[in-house]
PDB file of C-alpha atoms and ligand atoms in Angstrom:
ATOM      1  CA  MET A 796      23.328 -39.527 -66.330  1.00 96.00           C
ATOM      2  CA  GLU A 797      22.251 -36.577 -68.435  1.00 98.00           C
ATOM      3  CA  ILE A 798      19.138 -34.513 -67.875  1.00 98.00           C
ATOM      4  CA  ILE A 799      17.256 -33.807 -71.098  1.00 98.00           C
ATOM      5  CA  ASN A 800      16.621 -30.098 -70.913  1.00 98.00           C
ATOM      6  CA  GLY A 801      13.302 -29.536 -72.669  1.00 98.00           C
ATOM      7  CA  LYS A 802      13.163 -25.915 -71.642  1.00 98.00           C
ATOM      8  CA  THR A 803      16.397 -24.972 -73.412  1.00 98.00           C
ATOM      9  CA  LEU A 804      15.637 -27.049 -76.499  1.00 98.00           C
ATOM     10  CA  ALA A 805      12.130 -25.556 -76.726  1.00 98.00           C
ATOM     11  CA  GLN A 806      13.609 -22.065 -76.519  1.00 98.00           C
ATOM     12  CA  GLU A 807      16.061 -22.875 -79.354  1.00 98.00           C
ATOM     13  CA  ILE A 808      13.170 -24.110 -81.499  1.00 98.00           C
ATOM     14  CA  ARG A 809      11.087 -21.035 -80.720  1.00 98.00           C
ATOM     15  CA  GLU A 810      13.914 -18.706 -81.727  1.00 98.00           C
ATOM     16  CA  LYS A 811      14.269 -20.516 -85.063  1.00 98.00           C
ATOM     17  CA  LEU A 812      10.513 -20.324 -85.602  1.00 98.00           C
ATOM     18  CA  LYS A 813      10.536 -16.579 -84.919  1.00 98.00           C
ATOM     19  CA  ILE A 814      12.932 -16.130 -87.845  1.00 98.00           C
ATOM     20  CA  GLU A 815      10.744 -18.306 -90.077  1.00 98.00           C
ATOM     21  CA  CYS A 816       7.673 -16.348 -88.994  1.00 98.00           C
ATOM     22  CA  ASP A 817       9.375 -13.047 -89.888  1.00 98.00           C
ATOM     23  CA  GLU A 818      10.282 -14.490 -93.297  1.00 98.00           C
ATOM     24  CA  LEU A 819       6.655 -15.492 -93.912  1.00 98.00           C
ATOM     25  CA  LYS A 820       5.529 -11.983 -93.014  1.00 98.00           C
ATOM     26  CA  ILE A 821       7.929 -10.532 -95.594  1.00 98.00           C
ATOM     27  CA  LYS A 822       6.145 -12.734 -98.141  1.00 97.00           C
ATOM     28  CA  GLY A 823       2.811 -11.307 -96.974  1.00 98.00           C
ATOM     29  CA  ILE A 824       1.726 -14.314 -94.881  1.00 98.00           C
ATOM     30  CA  LYS A 825       0.669 -13.553 -91.306  1.00 98.00           C
ATOM     31  CA  PRO A 826       0.590 -16.892 -89.411  1.00 98.00           C
ATOM     32  CA  LYS A 827      -2.484 -17.165 -87.222  1.00 98.00           C
ATOM     33  CA  LEU A 828      -3.730 -19.772 -84.758  1.00 98.00           C
ATOM     34  CA  ALA A 829      -7.353 -20.053 -83.650  1.00 98.00           C
ATOM     35  CA  VAL A 830      -7.970 -21.796 -80.341  1.00 98.00           C
ATOM     36  CA  ILE A 831     -11.394 -23.019 -79.257  1.00 98.00           C
ATOM     37  CA  MET A 832     -12.063 -23.672 -75.587  1.00 98.00           C
ATOM     38  CA  VAL A 833     -15.418 -24.941 -74.335  1.00 98.00           C
ATOM     39  CA  GLY A 834     -16.330 -24.447 -70.683  1.00 96.00           C
ATOM     40  CA  GLU A 835     -14.172 -23.499 -67.741  1.00 91.00           C
ATOM     41  CA  ASP A 836     -11.491 -26.150 -67.237  1.00 92.00           C
ATOM     42  CA  LYS A 837      -8.831 -24.741 -64.900  1.00 89.00           C
ATOM     43  CA  ALA A 838      -5.846 -26.613 -66.384  1.00 88.00           C
ATOM     44  CA  SER A 839      -7.009 -25.825 -69.949  1.00 93.00           C
ATOM     45  CA  LYS A 840      -7.025 -22.113 -69.130  1.00 94.00           C
ATOM     46  CA  VAL A 841      -3.356 -22.327 -68.085  1.00 91.00           C
ATOM     47  CA  TYR A 842      -2.449 -24.296 -71.245  1.00 92.00           C
ATOM     48  CA  VAL A 843      -4.262 -21.818 -73.504  1.00 96.00           C
ATOM     49  CA  LYS A 844      -2.570 -18.874 -71.767  1.00 96.00           C
ATOM     50  CA  ASN A 845       0.836 -20.498 -72.322  1.00 95.00           C
ATOM     51  CA  LYS A 846       0.035 -21.134 -75.981  1.00 97.00           C
ATOM     52  CA  SER A 847      -1.024 -17.519 -76.443  1.00 97.00           C
ATOM     53  CA  LYS A 848       2.216 -16.315 -74.805  1.00 97.00           C
ATOM     54  CA  ALA A 849       4.308 -18.531 -77.088  1.00 97.00           C
ATOM     55  CA  CYS A 850       2.450 -17.251 -80.173  1.00 98.00           C
ATOM     56  CA  ASN A 851       3.063 -13.695 -79.056  1.00 98.00           C
ATOM     57  CA  GLU A 852       6.765 -14.280 -78.593  1.00 97.00           C
ATOM     58  CA  ILE A 853       7.153 -15.782 -82.085  1.00 98.00           C
ATOM     59  CA  GLY A 854       4.884 -13.294 -83.827  1.00 98.00           C
ATOM     60  CA  ILE A 855       2.020 -15.682 -84.565  1.00 98.00           C
ATOM     61  CA  GLU A 856      -1.402 -14.061 -84.319  1.00 98.00           C
ATOM     62  CA  PHE A 857      -3.683 -15.694 -81.783  1.00 98.00           C
ATOM     63  CA  GLU A 858      -7.467 -15.793 -81.828  1.00 97.00           C
ATOM     64  CA  GLU A 859      -9.326 -17.215 -78.859  1.00 97.00           C
ATOM     65  CA  HIS A 860     -12.884 -18.564 -79.005  1.00 97.00           C
ATOM     66  CA  LEU A 861     -14.197 -19.118 -75.505  1.00 96.00           C
ATOM     67  CA  LEU A 862     -17.493 -20.970 -75.709  1.00 97.00           C
ATOM     68  CA  SER A 863     -19.852 -21.549 -72.822  1.00 96.00           C
ATOM     69  CA  ALA A 864     -20.244 -25.120 -71.554  1.00 97.00           C
ATOM     70  CA  ASP A 865     -23.879 -25.269 -72.726  1.00 97.00           C
ATOM     71  CA  ILE A 866     -23.257 -24.761 -76.451  1.00 97.00           C
ATOM     72  CA  THR A 867     -24.698 -27.369 -78.792  1.00 98.00           C
ATOM     73  CA  GLN A 868     -22.752 -29.749 -81.022  1.00 98.00           C
ATOM     74  CA  ASP A 869     -24.109 -27.888 -84.073  1.00 98.00           C
ATOM     75  CA  GLU A 870     -22.781 -24.576 -82.775  1.00 98.00           C
ATOM     76  CA  LEU A 871     -19.340 -26.058 -82.172  1.00 98.00           C
ATOM     77  CA  ILE A 872     -19.222 -27.684 -85.608  1.00 98.00           C
ATOM     78  CA  SER A 873     -20.389 -24.544 -87.374  1.00 98.00           C
ATOM     79  CA  LEU A 874     -17.649 -22.486 -85.666  1.00 98.00           C
ATOM     80  CA  ILE A 875     -15.028 -25.018 -86.823  1.00 98.00           C
ATOM     81  CA  LYS A 876     -16.425 -24.901 -90.378  1.00 98.00           C
ATOM     82  CA  LYS A 877     -16.261 -21.100 -90.324  1.00 98.00           C
ATOM     83  CA  LEU A 878     -12.610 -21.205 -89.216  1.00 98.00           C
ATOM     84  CA  ASN A 879     -11.852 -23.847 -91.879  1.00 98.00           C
ATOM     85  CA  THR A 880     -12.874 -21.427 -94.626  1.00 98.00           C
ATOM     86  CA  ASP A 881     -11.321 -18.299 -93.079  1.00 98.00           C
ATOM     87  CA  SER A 882      -8.181 -17.730 -95.167  1.00 98.00           C
ATOM     88  CA  THR A 883      -6.548 -15.594 -92.453  1.00 98.00           C
ATOM     89  CA  ILE A 884      -6.476 -18.619 -90.098  1.00 98.00           C
ATOM     90  CA  HIS A 885      -3.704 -21.194 -90.634  1.00 98.00           C
ATOM     91  CA  GLY A 886      -4.094 -23.429 -87.596  1.00 98.00           C
ATOM     92  CA  ILE A 887      -7.126 -24.552 -85.570  1.00 98.00           C
ATOM     93  CA  LEU A 888      -6.857 -26.131 -82.154  1.00 98.00           C
ATOM     94  CA  LEU A 889      -9.699 -27.469 -80.049  1.00 98.00           C
ATOM     95  CA  GLN A 890      -8.566 -27.551 -76.425  1.00 97.00           C
ATOM     96  CA  SER A 891      -9.591 -30.756 -74.658  1.00 95.00           C
ATOM     97  CA  PRO A 892     -11.364 -31.724 -72.527  1.00 95.00           C
ATOM     98  CA  ILE A 893     -14.715 -30.425 -73.731  1.00 97.00           C
ATOM     99  CA  PRO A 894     -18.045 -31.170 -71.961  1.00 97.00           C
ATOM    100  CA  LYS A 895     -18.964 -34.854 -72.190  1.00 96.00           C
ATOM    101  CA  ASN A 896     -22.272 -34.241 -73.988  1.00 96.00           C
ATOM    102  CA  LEU A 897     -20.334 -32.943 -77.006  1.00 98.00           C
ATOM    103  CA  ASP A 898     -18.796 -35.304 -79.557  1.00 98.00           C
ATOM    104  CA  ILE A 899     -15.093 -34.451 -79.654  1.00 97.00           C
ATOM    105  CA  ASN A 900     -14.393 -37.024 -82.376  1.00 97.00           C
ATOM    106  CA  GLU A 901     -16.767 -35.309 -84.772  1.00 98.00           C
ATOM    107  CA  ALA A 902     -15.159 -31.978 -83.873  1.00 98.00           C
ATOM    108  CA  PHE A 903     -11.629 -33.253 -84.590  1.00 98.00           C
ATOM    109  CA  ARG A 904     -12.889 -34.833 -87.816  1.00 98.00           C
ATOM    110  CA  THR A 905     -14.327 -31.481 -88.894  1.00 98.00           C
ATOM    111  CA  ILE A 906     -11.074 -29.525 -88.498  1.00 98.00           C
ATOM    112  CA  THR A 907      -9.677 -29.494 -92.017  1.00 98.00           C
ATOM    113  CA  PRO A 908      -6.493 -31.643 -92.168  1.00 98.00           C
ATOM    114  CA  GLU A 909      -4.476 -28.688 -93.570  1.00 98.00           C
ATOM    115  CA  LYS A 910      -5.193 -26.617 -90.428  1.00 98.00           C
ATOM    116  CA  ASP A 911      -5.114 -29.509 -87.936  1.00 98.00           C
ATOM    117  CA  VAL A 912      -2.013 -28.364 -86.045  1.00 98.00           C
ATOM    118  CA  ASP A 913      -2.693 -30.800 -83.174  1.00 98.00           C
ATOM    119  CA  GLY A 914      -2.676 -33.761 -85.565  1.00 98.00           C
ATOM    120  CA  PHE A 915      -5.972 -35.235 -84.298  1.00 98.00           C
ATOM    121  CA  ASN A 916      -7.919 -35.405 -87.567  1.00 98.00           C
ATOM    122  CA  PRO A 917      -8.136 -39.119 -88.552  1.00 98.00           C
ATOM    123  CA  ILE A 918      -6.581 -38.313 -91.946  1.00 98.00           C
ATOM    124  CA  ASN A 919      -3.465 -36.954 -90.258  1.00 98.00           C
ATOM    125  CA  VAL A 920      -3.432 -39.845 -87.757  1.00 98.00           C
ATOM    126  CA  GLY A 921      -3.581 -42.222 -90.740  1.00 98.00           C
ATOM    127  CA  LYS A 922      -0.740 -40.427 -92.496  1.00 98.00           C
ATOM    128  CA  LEU A 923       1.404 -40.787 -89.376  1.00 98.00           C
ATOM    129  CA  CYS A 924       0.668 -44.545 -89.400  1.00 97.00           C
ATOM    130  CA  LEU A 925       1.797 -44.682 -93.029  1.00 97.00           C
ATOM    131  CA  ASN A 926       4.930 -42.658 -92.211  1.00 97.00           C
ATOM    132  CA  GLN A 927       3.841 -39.853 -94.528  1.00 98.00           C
ATOM    133  CA  ASP A 928       4.446 -36.143 -94.020  1.00 97.00           C
ATOM    134  CA  THR A 929       1.716 -34.784 -91.739  1.00 98.00           C
ATOM    135  CA  PHE A 930       1.002 -32.807 -88.581  1.00 98.00           C
ATOM    136  CA  VAL A 931       2.284 -35.009 -85.764  1.00 98.00           C
ATOM    137  CA  SER A 932       0.546 -34.388 -82.453  1.00 96.00           C
ATOM    138  CA  CYS A 933       2.636 -32.046 -80.380  1.00 98.00           C
ATOM    139  CA  THR A 934       3.689 -34.054 -77.311  1.00 98.00           C
ATOM    140  CA  PRO A 935       4.946 -37.130 -79.239  1.00 98.00           C
ATOM    141  CA  TYR A 936       6.569 -34.818 -81.779  1.00 98.00           C
ATOM    142  CA  GLY A 937       8.354 -32.944 -78.986  1.00 98.00           C
ATOM    143  CA  ILE A 938       9.644 -36.231 -77.555  1.00 99.00           C
ATOM    144  CA  MET A 939      11.001 -37.272 -80.959  1.00 98.00           C
ATOM    145  CA  LYS A 940      12.796 -33.904 -81.228  1.00 98.00           C
ATOM    146  CA  MET A 941      14.418 -34.574 -77.856  1.00 98.00           C
ATOM    147  CA  PHE A 942      15.730 -37.941 -79.071  1.00 98.00           C
ATOM    148  CA  GLU A 943      17.103 -36.210 -82.166  1.00 98.00           C
ATOM    149  CA  LYS A 944      18.806 -33.436 -80.209  1.00 98.00           C
ATOM    150  CA  TYR A 945      20.451 -35.840 -77.742  1.00 98.00           C
ATOM    151  CA  ASN A 946      21.455 -38.320 -80.466  1.00 98.00           C
ATOM    152  CA  ILE A 947      19.342 -41.092 -78.981  1.00 98.00           C
ATOM    153  CA  ASP A 948      18.892 -43.523 -81.852  1.00 98.00           C
ATOM    154  CA  LEU A 949      15.770 -45.688 -81.487  1.00 98.00           C
ATOM    155  CA  GLU A 950      16.660 -48.209 -84.200  1.00 98.00           C
ATOM    156  CA  GLY A 951      16.498 -51.730 -82.766  1.00 98.00           C
ATOM    157  CA  LYS A 952      15.827 -50.408 -79.255  1.00 98.00           C
ATOM    158  CA  ASP A 953      13.137 -51.792 -76.976  1.00 98.00           C
ATOM    159  CA  VAL A 954      10.819 -48.860 -76.349  1.00 99.00           C
ATOM    160  CA  VAL A 955       8.128 -49.316 -73.716  1.00 99.00           C
ATOM    161  CA  ILE A 956       5.314 -46.774 -73.543  1.00 99.00           C
ATOM    162  CA  ILE A 957       3.015 -46.692 -70.506  1.00 98.00           C
ATOM    163  CA  GLY A 958      -0.291 -45.056 -71.444  1.00 98.00           C
ATOM    164  CA  ARG A 959      -2.372 -45.454 -74.608  1.00 98.00           C
ATOM    165  CA  SER A 960      -4.189 -42.118 -74.888  1.00 97.00           C
ATOM    166  CA  ASN A 961      -5.057 -40.727 -78.306  1.00 96.00           C
ATOM    167  CA  ILE A 962      -2.946 -37.634 -77.670  1.00 95.00           C
ATOM    168  CA  VAL A 963       0.241 -39.213 -76.311  1.00 98.00           C
ATOM    169  CA  GLY A 964       0.569 -43.001 -76.194  1.00 98.00           C
ATOM    170  CA  LYS A 965      -1.013 -43.976 -79.528  1.00 98.00           C
ATOM    171  CA  PRO A 966       0.772 -41.463 -81.779  1.00 98.00           C
ATOM    172  CA  LEU A 967       4.018 -42.267 -79.956  1.00 98.00           C
ATOM    173  CA  ILE A 968       3.710 -45.910 -81.018  1.00 98.00           C
ATOM    174  CA  GLN A 969       3.845 -44.823 -84.658  1.00 98.00           C
ATOM    175  CA  CYS A 970       6.585 -42.244 -84.119  1.00 98.00           C
ATOM    176  CA  CYS A 971       8.840 -44.871 -82.484  1.00 98.00           C
ATOM    177  CA  LEU A 972       7.963 -47.561 -85.055  1.00 98.00           C
ATOM    178  CA  ASN A 973       8.835 -45.103 -87.823  1.00 97.00           C
ATOM    179  CA  LYS A 974      12.288 -44.898 -86.208  1.00 98.00           C
ATOM    180  CA  ASN A 975      12.630 -48.712 -86.289  1.00 98.00           C
ATOM    181  CA  ALA A 976      12.181 -49.318 -82.554  1.00 98.00           C
ATOM    182  CA  THR A 977      10.538 -52.438 -81.131  1.00 98.00           C
ATOM    183  CA  VAL A 978       7.545 -50.939 -79.351  1.00 98.00           C
ATOM    184  CA  THR A 979       5.572 -52.312 -76.401  1.00 98.00           C
ATOM    185  CA  VAL A 980       2.520 -50.441 -75.133  1.00 98.00           C
ATOM    186  CA  CYS A 981       1.373 -50.910 -71.553  1.00 98.00           C
ATOM    187  CA  HIS A 982      -1.816 -49.596 -69.970  1.00 98.00           C
ATOM    188  CA  SER A 983      -4.113 -50.005 -66.988  1.00 98.00           C
ATOM    189  CA  LYS A 984      -4.998 -53.608 -67.949  1.00 98.00           C
ATOM    190  CA  THR A 985      -1.409 -54.744 -68.502  1.00 98.00           C
ATOM    191  CA  LYS A 986      -0.383 -57.706 -66.359  1.00 98.00           C
ATOM    192  CA  ASN A 987       3.058 -57.680 -64.734  1.00 97.00           C
ATOM    193  CA  LEU A 988       3.904 -54.159 -65.805  1.00 98.00           C
ATOM    194  CA  LYS A 989       7.338 -54.354 -64.233  1.00 98.00           C
ATOM    195  CA  GLU A 990       8.320 -57.291 -66.454  1.00 98.00           C
ATOM    196  CA  HIS A 991       7.866 -55.002 -69.448  1.00 98.00           C
ATOM    197  CA  THR A 992       9.400 -51.851 -68.015  1.00 98.00           C
ATOM    198  CA  LYS A 993      12.487 -53.729 -66.770  1.00 98.00           C
ATOM    199  CA  ASN A 994      13.274 -54.627 -70.404  1.00 98.00           C
ATOM    200  CA  ALA A 995      12.988 -51.104 -71.739  1.00 98.00           C
ATOM    201  CA  ASP A 996      15.993 -49.401 -73.296  1.00 99.00           C
ATOM    202  CA  VAL A 997      13.701 -46.398 -73.543  1.00 99.00           C
ATOM    203  CA  LEU A 998      10.751 -45.976 -71.169  1.00 99.00           C
ATOM    204  CA  ILE A 999       8.117 -43.331 -71.930  1.00 99.00           C
ATOM    205  CA  VAL A1000       5.568 -42.752 -69.193  1.00 98.00           C
ATOM    206  CA  ALA A1001       2.217 -40.976 -69.744  1.00 98.00           C
ATOM    207  CA  ILE A1002      -0.203 -42.063 -67.041  1.00 98.00           C
ATOM    208  CA  GLY A1003      -1.012 -39.135 -64.765  1.00 97.00           C
ATOM    209  CA  LYS A1004       0.007 -40.691 -61.432  1.00 98.00           C
ATOM    210  CA  PRO A1005       2.716 -38.949 -59.408  1.00 97.00           C
ATOM    211  CA  LYS A1006       5.965 -40.912 -58.981  1.00 97.00           C
ATOM    212  CA  PHE A1007       4.342 -44.086 -60.345  1.00 98.00           C
ATOM    213  CA  VAL A1008       7.548 -45.404 -61.905  1.00 98.00           C
ATOM    214  CA  THR A1009      10.064 -46.367 -59.256  1.00 98.00           C
ATOM    215  CA  GLU A1010      13.721 -47.344 -59.370  1.00 98.00           C
ATOM    216  CA  ASP A1011      13.013 -51.110 -59.224  1.00 98.00           C
ATOM    217  CA  MET A1012      10.943 -50.869 -62.446  1.00 98.00           C
ATOM    218  CA  VAL A1013      13.733 -49.623 -64.694  1.00 98.00           C
ATOM    219  CA  LYS A1014      16.795 -51.124 -66.305  1.00 98.00           C
ATOM    220  CA  GLU A1015      20.294 -49.775 -65.651  1.00 98.00           C
ATOM    221  CA  ASN A1016      21.160 -47.025 -68.199  1.00 98.00           C
ATOM    222  CA  ALA A1017      17.630 -46.734 -69.580  1.00 98.00           C
ATOM    223  CA  VAL A1018      16.414 -43.532 -71.220  1.00 99.00           C
ATOM    224  CA  ILE A1019      13.436 -42.210 -69.249  1.00 99.00           C
ATOM    225  CA  ILE A1020      10.874 -39.806 -70.699  1.00 99.00           C
ATOM    226  CA  ASP A1021       8.326 -38.526 -68.197  1.00 98.00           C
ATOM    227  CA  VAL A1022       5.226 -37.041 -69.802  1.00 98.00           C
ATOM    228  CA  GLY A1023       3.132 -36.844 -66.631  1.00 98.00           C
ATOM    229  CA  ILE A1024       2.009 -33.537 -65.193  1.00 95.00           C
ATOM    230  CA  ASN A1025       0.540 -33.907 -61.720  1.00 95.00           C
ATOM    231  CA  ARG A1026      -0.249 -30.805 -59.698  1.00 91.00           C
ATOM    232  CA  GLY A1027       0.020 -31.217 -55.939  1.00 90.00           C
ATOM    233  CA  GLU A1028      -2.101 -29.374 -53.398  1.00 89.00           C
ATOM    234  CA  ASP A1029       0.761 -26.917 -52.960  1.00 91.00           C
ATOM    235  CA  GLY A1030       0.611 -26.194 -56.722  1.00 86.00           C
ATOM    236  CA  LYS A1031       3.942 -27.946 -57.333  1.00 93.00           C
ATOM    237  CA  LEU A1032       4.274 -30.109 -60.436  1.00 94.00           C
ATOM    238  CA  THR A1033       5.394 -33.734 -60.238  1.00 97.00           C
ATOM    239  CA  GLY A1034       5.937 -36.192 -63.045  1.00 98.00           C
ATOM    240  CA  ASP A1035       4.896 -39.848 -63.278  1.00 98.00           C
ATOM    241  CA  VAL A1036       8.462 -40.920 -62.466  1.00 98.00           C
ATOM    242  CA  ASP A1037      10.200 -40.880 -59.089  1.00 98.00           C
ATOM    243  CA  PHE A1038      12.900 -38.604 -60.496  1.00 98.00           C
ATOM    244  CA  GLU A1039      15.172 -38.562 -57.473  1.00 97.00           C
ATOM    245  CA  ASN A1040      15.718 -42.334 -57.393  1.00 98.00           C
ATOM    246  CA  VAL A1041      15.147 -43.329 -61.027  1.00 98.00           C
ATOM    247  CA  SER A1042      17.640 -40.714 -62.256  1.00 98.00           C
ATOM    248  CA  LYS A1043      20.422 -42.613 -60.425  1.00 98.00           C
ATOM    249  CA  LYS A1044      19.907 -45.544 -62.798  1.00 98.00           C
ATOM    250  CA  ALA A1045      19.065 -43.711 -66.027  1.00 98.00           C
ATOM    251  CA  SER A1046      21.404 -42.686 -68.838  1.00 98.00           C
ATOM    252  CA  TYR A1047      19.066 -39.839 -69.819  1.00 98.00           C
ATOM    253  CA  ILE A1048      15.962 -38.538 -68.065  1.00 98.00           C
ATOM    254  CA  THR A1049      13.500 -35.678 -68.527  1.00 98.00           C
ATOM    255  CA  PRO A1050      12.598 -33.547 -65.505  1.00 98.00           C
ATOM    256  CA  VAL A1051       9.125 -32.276 -64.587  1.00 98.00           C
ATOM    257  CA  PRO A1052       8.771 -29.358 -64.998  1.00 96.00           C
ATOM    258  CA  GLY A1053      11.206 -28.367 -67.750  1.00 97.00           C
ATOM    259  CA  GLY A1054      11.090 -31.569 -69.813  1.00 98.00           C
ATOM    260  CA  VAL A1055       8.330 -32.656 -72.173  1.00 98.00           C
ATOM    261  CA  GLY A1056       5.929 -29.797 -71.275  1.00 96.00           C
ATOM    262  CA  PRO A1057       7.802 -26.912 -72.964  1.00 96.00           C
ATOM    263  CA  MET A1058       8.498 -29.110 -76.002  1.00 98.00           C
ATOM    264  CA  THR A1059       4.761 -29.677 -76.540  1.00 97.00           C
ATOM    265  CA  ILE A1060       4.134 -25.958 -76.954  1.00 97.00           C
ATOM    266  CA  ALA A1061       7.221 -25.478 -79.138  1.00 98.00           C
ATOM    267  CA  MET A1062       6.007 -28.202 -81.501  1.00 98.00           C
ATOM    268  CA  LEU A1063       2.551 -26.646 -81.654  1.00 98.00           C
ATOM    269  CA  MET A1064       4.230 -23.422 -82.761  1.00 98.00           C
ATOM    270  CA  ASN A1065       6.242 -25.462 -85.271  1.00 98.00           C
ATOM    271  CA  ASN A1066       3.032 -26.924 -86.686  1.00 98.00           C
ATOM    272  CA  VAL A1067       1.394 -23.494 -87.020  1.00 98.00           C
ATOM    273  CA  ILE A1068       4.394 -22.188 -88.992  1.00 98.00           C
ATOM    274  CA  LYS A1069       4.298 -25.357 -91.125  1.00 98.00           C
ATOM    275  CA  ALA A1070       0.551 -24.854 -91.786  1.00 98.00           C
ATOM    276  CA  SER A1071       1.209 -21.218 -92.720  1.00 98.00           C
ATOM    277  CA  SER A1072       3.993 -22.189 -95.135  1.00 96.00           C
ATOM    278  CA  ASN A1073       1.919 -24.748 -97.089  1.00 83.00           C
TER     279      ASN A1073
HETATM  280  P1  LIG H1537      -4.961 -40.309 -70.074  1.00 72.78           P
HETATM  281  O1  LIG H1537      -5.199 -39.618 -68.788  1.00 72.78           O
HETATM  282  O2  LIG H1537      -5.920 -40.151 -71.189  1.00 72.78           O
HETATM  283  O3  LIG H1537      -4.775 -41.859 -69.831  1.00 72.78           O
HETATM  284  C1  LIG H1537      -3.891 -42.400 -68.922  1.00 72.78           C
HETATM  285  C2  LIG H1537      -3.281 -43.659 -69.486  1.00 72.78           C
HETATM  286  O4  LIG H1537      -2.534 -44.279 -68.445  1.00 72.78           O
HETATM  287  C3  LIG H1537      -4.308 -44.686 -69.965  1.00 72.78           C
HETATM  288  O5  LIG H1537      -3.921 -45.167 -71.235  1.00 72.78           O
HETATM  289  C4  LIG H1537      -4.249 -45.799 -68.922  1.00 72.78           C
HETATM  290  O6  LIG H1537      -4.451 -47.092 -69.483  1.00 72.78           O
HETATM  291  C5  LIG H1537      -2.843 -45.660 -68.376  1.00 72.78           C
HETATM  292  N1  LIG H1537      -2.773 -46.066 -66.981  1.00 72.78           N
HETATM  293  C6  LIG H1537      -3.480 -45.577 -65.939  1.00 72.78           C
HETATM  294  N2  LIG H1537      -3.163 -46.254 -64.798  1.00 72.78           N
HETATM  295  C7  LIG H1537      -2.237 -47.162 -65.139  1.00 72.78           C
HETATM  296  C8  LIG H1537      -1.521 -48.150 -64.424  1.00 72.78           C
HETATM  297  N3  LIG H1537      -1.724 -48.322 -63.121  1.00 72.78           N
HETATM  298  N4  LIG H1537      -0.641 -48.915 -65.088  1.00 72.78           N
HETATM  299  C9  LIG H1537      -0.441 -48.752 -66.420  1.00 72.78           C
HETATM  300  N5  LIG H1537      -1.088 -47.831 -67.147  1.00 72.78           N
HETATM  301  C10 LIG H1537      -1.976 -47.049 -66.528  1.00 72.78           C
HETATM  302  O7  LIG H1537      -3.469 -39.963 -70.579  1.00 72.78           O
HETATM  303  P2  LIG H1537      -2.835 -38.658 -71.183  1.00 72.78           P
HETATM  304  O8  LIG H1537      -3.866 -37.670 -71.610  1.00 72.78           O
HETATM  305  O9  LIG H1537      -1.848 -39.187 -72.158  1.00 72.78           O
HETATM  306  O10 LIG H1537      -2.068 -38.018 -69.940  1.00 72.78           O
HETATM  307  C11 LIG H1537      -1.131 -38.719 -69.172  1.00 72.78           C
HETATM  308  C12 LIG H1537      -0.313 -37.750 -68.358  1.00 72.78           C
HETATM  309  O11 LIG H1537       0.459 -36.956 -69.236  1.00 72.78           O
HETATM  310  C13 LIG H1537      -1.124 -36.752 -67.533  1.00 72.78           C
HETATM  311  O12 LIG H1537      -0.409 -36.469 -66.342  1.00 72.78           O
HETATM  312  C14 LIG H1537      -1.162 -35.523 -68.402  1.00 72.78           C
HETATM  313  O13 LIG H1537      -1.324 -34.340 -67.641  1.00 72.78           O
HETATM  314  C15 LIG H1537       0.197 -35.580 -69.014  1.00 72.78           C
HETATM  315  N6  LIG H1537       0.330 -34.887 -70.294  1.00 72.78           N
HETATM  316  C16 LIG H1537       1.405 -34.083 -70.437  1.00 72.78           C
HETATM  317  C17 LIG H1537       1.623 -33.426 -71.622  1.00 72.78           C
HETATM  318  C18 LIG H1537       2.839 -32.571 -71.749  1.00 72.78           C
HETATM  319  O14 LIG H1537       2.907 -31.722 -72.602  1.00 72.78           O
HETATM  320  N7  LIG H1537       3.851 -32.768 -70.923  1.00 72.78           N
HETATM  321  C19 LIG H1537       0.730 -33.570 -72.680  1.00 72.78           C
HETATM  322  C20 LIG H1537      -0.351 -34.439 -72.531  1.00 72.78           C
HETATM  323  C21 LIG H1537      -0.536 -35.096 -71.328  1.00 72.78           C
END
């Protein structure tokens, strides 16, 4: 069994990006990311802080727009439109969740596809479906980079994804299909979940329930990717997979923390450098 070390791989990627960022600066381009956060979500604050730290390390400029929870839809949209036309900004990211009274779909739609470093604009989602060059959303993209690094070829493999969110599960379907895998997507309404997971050569779990996937649900020698981030009362992070027992059966497995999480931020940085280079 081999542990997929997302932390080390993310660091390698960040070092490469730092060189690319320096090269862009020599050409007179100063990569810059604008992040919009609405309201006071505790987890979002941590994510935004980590993104700002990563930008700093690579040399990407970082601009934060902290909006109060009672802003109107029009105010949010007009800020996005302003950032769209600001030539010093290369990437725009709207941190989710945002308050429920705001329409996040309209907001994502408004971010110009060329600056949509999270890959949530429907045009970029469509391009991913068509296997065209685009901004791939960061968590699925990070997972695909892990497969690449560890020489895990998806062609002809049975990939089972648990979770169908717009940010993880759905884009992952396309990413794995584009690599010629046979993809099954399971979710909260799936009957006999175990029947599906037991068949998986590669099992990707993005649910948000600590230690949900147990040893009896996985096939011998399966590759296990744990996307889940669950924070216990003691502040400790746990994945969606019972790592201790499932790892005994797996051929490869990602830990939490130190697996998918660091890769997500590295791929965001990758997308900002890509947006700055275009
Ligand atoms: P979500 O919270 O939007 O949705 C959860 C998904 O799990 C849904 O599709 C639902 O159908 C499915 N689900 C829930 N209960 C289930 C059950 N009993 N059986 C089968 N399916 C079930 O999902 P999300 O935003 O993709 O987040 C999932 C987890 O991944 C969370 O823990 C989140 O914190 C984490 N996450 C991590 C990263 C990262 O960088 N590592 C990025 C995004 C999300």
